[in-house]
Amino acid sequence: MKRTQCALIIMVCTMGLPVGHKIFAQAGTPVPAGTSERRLEWFQHDKFGMFIHFGPYSVLAGEWQGHRIPVGNEAEWIMQRYNIPVKEYREMARQFNPAKFNADDWVALAKAAGMKYLVITAKHHDGFAMYRTNVNDYNIVDWTPFKRDLLKELAAACRKQGIRFCFYYSQREDWDDPDGYGNNWDYDRSKKNFDRYLEMKSKPQVRELLTGYGPVGLVWFDRGLETREQAEDFVELVHGLQPQCLINGRVGSYGQDLVGDYQDMNDRGMAVGGIEEPWETPQILNETWGYSKFDQNWKPPAVVIHLLVETVSKGGNYLLNVGPMADGTMPPAAVATLRQVGAWMQQNGESIYGATASPLPEYSWGRTTVKDNKVYLHLFSWPADHVLRVSDWGDNPVKAAYLLSRPAEKLATSETDRTLLVPLPAQAPDASDTVVVLEMAAPFKVDLPIVTQGSDSPFQLDYMNGSTAGKAWKRFNRKGGFFISKWTGPADSVTWNLLVSQTGKYRVRITYAARAEWQGGKYMLTIGPQSLAEVVEQTGDDFDYKTLDLGTITLPQAGPISVRIQPAANYEHDLMQFQTLELSPIY
Ligand code: JFZ
């Protein structure tokens, strides 16, 4: 499709844009109450939480009538995996009696690990409530000899010890309820009334949890819902009862754009490159969320520390799961690891809490986090010659350098060929992760990555090699993968810095998704001194990506040019869900 090129608008890309975590609001400007940004403030500071999967499946501990859940599979799915009839599972649940449960001990362990929030399964897929619900008697108080409201005790212990109380709720999947999703071995799927399930169990229980257990930091929904409207009903329900309560991304279906306050990675997932939307990765200490007596694949403390640091270095939160045993105590191996992680956090928490995504690349020796005017270098491995090399350092003068554990002993840094050199002691003080602090003389800035091309290959421009500005965000979605959106006006943009080797004609193709209501949105595509005025075409629903041919342009000379995409006007909606822009040489 040939497009006439519009009047040339010269756009100059400012090199060395400060790149890093999106700042919701400049320091000092109050963030309005009742907004995601305000709700997210504690979440984006605290970074590290404890996930707890506990229920009748903990009694089975990965085994049912001689059948064993293979290690690497989820023990809390045992009812579904072996199609255990509701009647038999309920009978088993009668014996659930965590007599050694002590809420203060669980919360103290989370605290000792350096965790700041705690998410407990209030109702998992098996439909059993870990609190005193009025919806039915299938709950830990009315159904078992335990007779105590475990969530009530846990919420009180959290408040007492300064840990934020949160709960997990499986709002769609329910293998006990005839109208819940997922049990097609006891119930005829064609006869299910899912709306009834939502109105008679799911929403009433969420309401009970948000009115009977004090302030809730976040509700961790799971496995989405069928429609955006259903998800928005839950958001309205939660924020109507507790406006400051966060909602995770799994309230909505995975194929829809985010409805909650922050995005979840896939389980155990890790962002590739930095994501600018608030996000969290739920991870496990071994291979299962619910306890399994067969799964002893416990992660060593160093692995947990590295995952935590990597997550924070990319702007995310790390929600780490423990599956208590049926008696209410934590597996000793999990306790040992968490206590060692806590010892590291005691010494190095400054480099985690309140830190933001680092604009520096991933290094072979470790990762980096950033907070205020400090850059924290996390050394997972120690250089043999005791000299740390930080490449791609750019023009960033260092005011002071020292080990976080030895602030009085200053390190004399130097720079050569855009690489910062930091002399180190002969031995690593902490074999897992020794943190070097760099106090910067000015706000840290990093040049845009240079996108180069092979002799005859196209430029592939995406979220990894571009830099956003304004409200444009690098985001993730289970269906859509990594993409850019949240842009609604000319101040929101994505820019790439190209080094052209191949002069001549190029075919321009853009890949994006756009809902019907976004059709007609105008945007500017600026390539060097040339600017194309383009119009968004609908492609279907969220993340129904299409590649559109925008015609051809000529790059008359070799050398650096910048490319930018930005809305051409202000809109009440997103411009598009952008995936890639390709400039292909035409011969
Ligand atoms: C869900 C649950 O089914 C599981 O039992 C556990 O509670 C976990 C935290 O969440 O499992 C998932 C959900 C999403 C993904 C994988 C497992 N995912 O996005 O890859």
mmCIF file of C-alpha atoms in Angstrom, residues 11-17 19 447-452 459-469 472-474 482-485 487 492-500 508-512 523-528 550 559-566 575-583:
data_model
loop_
_atom_site.group_PDB
_atom_site.id
_atom_site.type_symbol
_atom_site.label_atom_id
_atom_site.label_comp_id
_atom_site.label_asym_id
_atom_site.label_seq_id
_atom_site.Cartn_x
_atom_site.Cartn_y
_atom_site.Cartn_z
ATOM 1 C CA MET A 11 11.798 15.590 15.304
ATOM 2 C CA VAL A 12 15.058 15.611 17.236
ATOM 3 C CA CYS A 13 15.668 12.728 19.619
ATOM 4 C CA THR A 14 17.425 13.859 22.801
ATOM 5 C CA MET A 15 20.279 11.442 23.307
ATOM 6 C CA GLY A 16 20.976 10.117 26.743
ATOM 7 C CA LEU A 17 17.382 10.145 27.854
ATOM 8 C CA VAL A 19 15.856 5.632 31.270
ATOM 9 C CA ASP A 447 22.161 6.314 26.226
ATOM 10 C CA LEU A 448 19.480 4.702 24.085
ATOM 11 C CA PRO A 449 20.627 1.285 22.871
ATOM 12 C CA ILE A 450 22.002 1.554 19.324
ATOM 13 C CA VAL A 451 20.035 -0.667 16.933
ATOM 14 C CA THR A 452 22.332 -1.848 14.145
ATOM 15 C CA PHE A 459 15.730 -3.256 11.545
ATOM 16 C CA GLN A 460 13.469 -5.049 14.031
ATOM 17 C CA LEU A 461 12.297 -2.464 16.568
ATOM 18 C CA ASP A 462 10.423 -3.554 19.692
ATOM 19 C CA TYR A 463 10.115 -2.983 23.438
ATOM 20 C CA MET A 464 13.569 -4.408 24.156
ATOM 21 C CA ASN A 465 15.587 -1.920 22.060
ATOM 22 C CA GLY A 466 13.332 1.110 22.359
ATOM 23 C CA SER A 467 12.921 3.737 25.021
ATOM 24 C CA THR A 468 9.536 4.959 26.192
ATOM 25 C CA ALA A 469 8.573 8.436 27.355
ATOM 26 C CA ALA A 472 3.887 4.789 27.271
ATOM 27 C CA TRP A 473 4.777 1.592 29.122
ATOM 28 C CA LYS A 474 6.623 -1.614 28.316
ATOM 29 C CA PHE A 482 5.769 -8.192 25.661
ATOM 30 C CA PHE A 483 4.288 -5.045 24.106
ATOM 31 C CA ILE A 484 3.974 -1.260 24.509
ATOM 32 C CA SER A 485 0.745 0.614 25.229
ATOM 33 C CA TRP A 487 -0.149 5.849 25.279
ATOM 34 C CA ASP A 492 3.671 9.458 25.122
ATOM 35 C CA SER A 493 6.136 7.845 22.759
ATOM 36 C CA VAL A 494 8.643 5.117 22.024
ATOM 37 C CA THR A 495 11.974 5.979 20.407
ATOM 38 C CA TRP A 496 14.731 3.888 18.847
ATOM 39 C CA ASN A 497 18.271 4.929 18.019
ATOM 40 C CA LEU A 498 19.380 3.318 14.722
ATOM 41 C CA LEU A 499 22.761 3.129 13.040
ATOM 42 C CA VAL A 500 22.036 2.858 9.320
ATOM 43 C CA VAL A 508 7.967 -0.184 6.580
ATOM 44 C CA ARG A 509 5.729 -2.663 8.440
ATOM 45 C CA ILE A 510 4.179 -2.263 11.858
ATOM 46 C CA THR A 511 2.674 -5.012 14.016
ATOM 47 C CA TYR A 512 0.068 -4.080 16.599
ATOM 48 C CA TYR A 523 -0.141 8.589 15.113
ATOM 49 C CA MET A 524 3.140 10.005 13.880
ATOM 50 C CA LEU A 525 5.906 7.684 12.711
ATOM 51 C CA THR A 526 9.142 9.671 12.503
ATOM 52 C CA ILE A 527 12.126 8.104 10.752
ATOM 53 C CA GLY A 528 15.117 10.408 10.810
ATOM 54 C CA LEU A 550 2.974 1.349 5.785
ATOM 55 C CA GLY A 559 24.846 6.926 10.085
ATOM 56 C CA PRO A 560 22.685 7.484 13.194
ATOM 57 C CA ILE A 561 18.986 8.311 12.947
ATOM 58 C CA SER A 562 16.174 8.118 15.447
ATOM 59 C CA VAL A 563 12.756 6.530 14.916
ATOM 60 C CA ARG A 564 9.747 7.468 17.016
ATOM 61 C CA ILE A 565 6.081 6.519 17.311
ATOM 62 C CA GLN A 566 3.621 8.703 19.182
ATOM 63 C CA LEU A 575 -3.459 4.231 20.723
ATOM 64 C CA MET A 576 -2.615 0.536 20.154
ATOM 65 C CA GLN A 577 -0.915 -2.487 21.666
ATOM 66 C CA PHE A 578 2.396 -2.133 19.816
ATOM 67 C CA GLN A 579 4.592 -5.161 19.190
ATOM 68 C CA THR A 580 7.174 -4.429 16.433
ATOM 69 C CA LEU A 581 8.186 -1.991 13.714
ATOM 70 C CA GLU A 582 10.237 -3.437 10.848
ATOM 71 C CA LEU A 583 12.274 -1.486 8.288
#
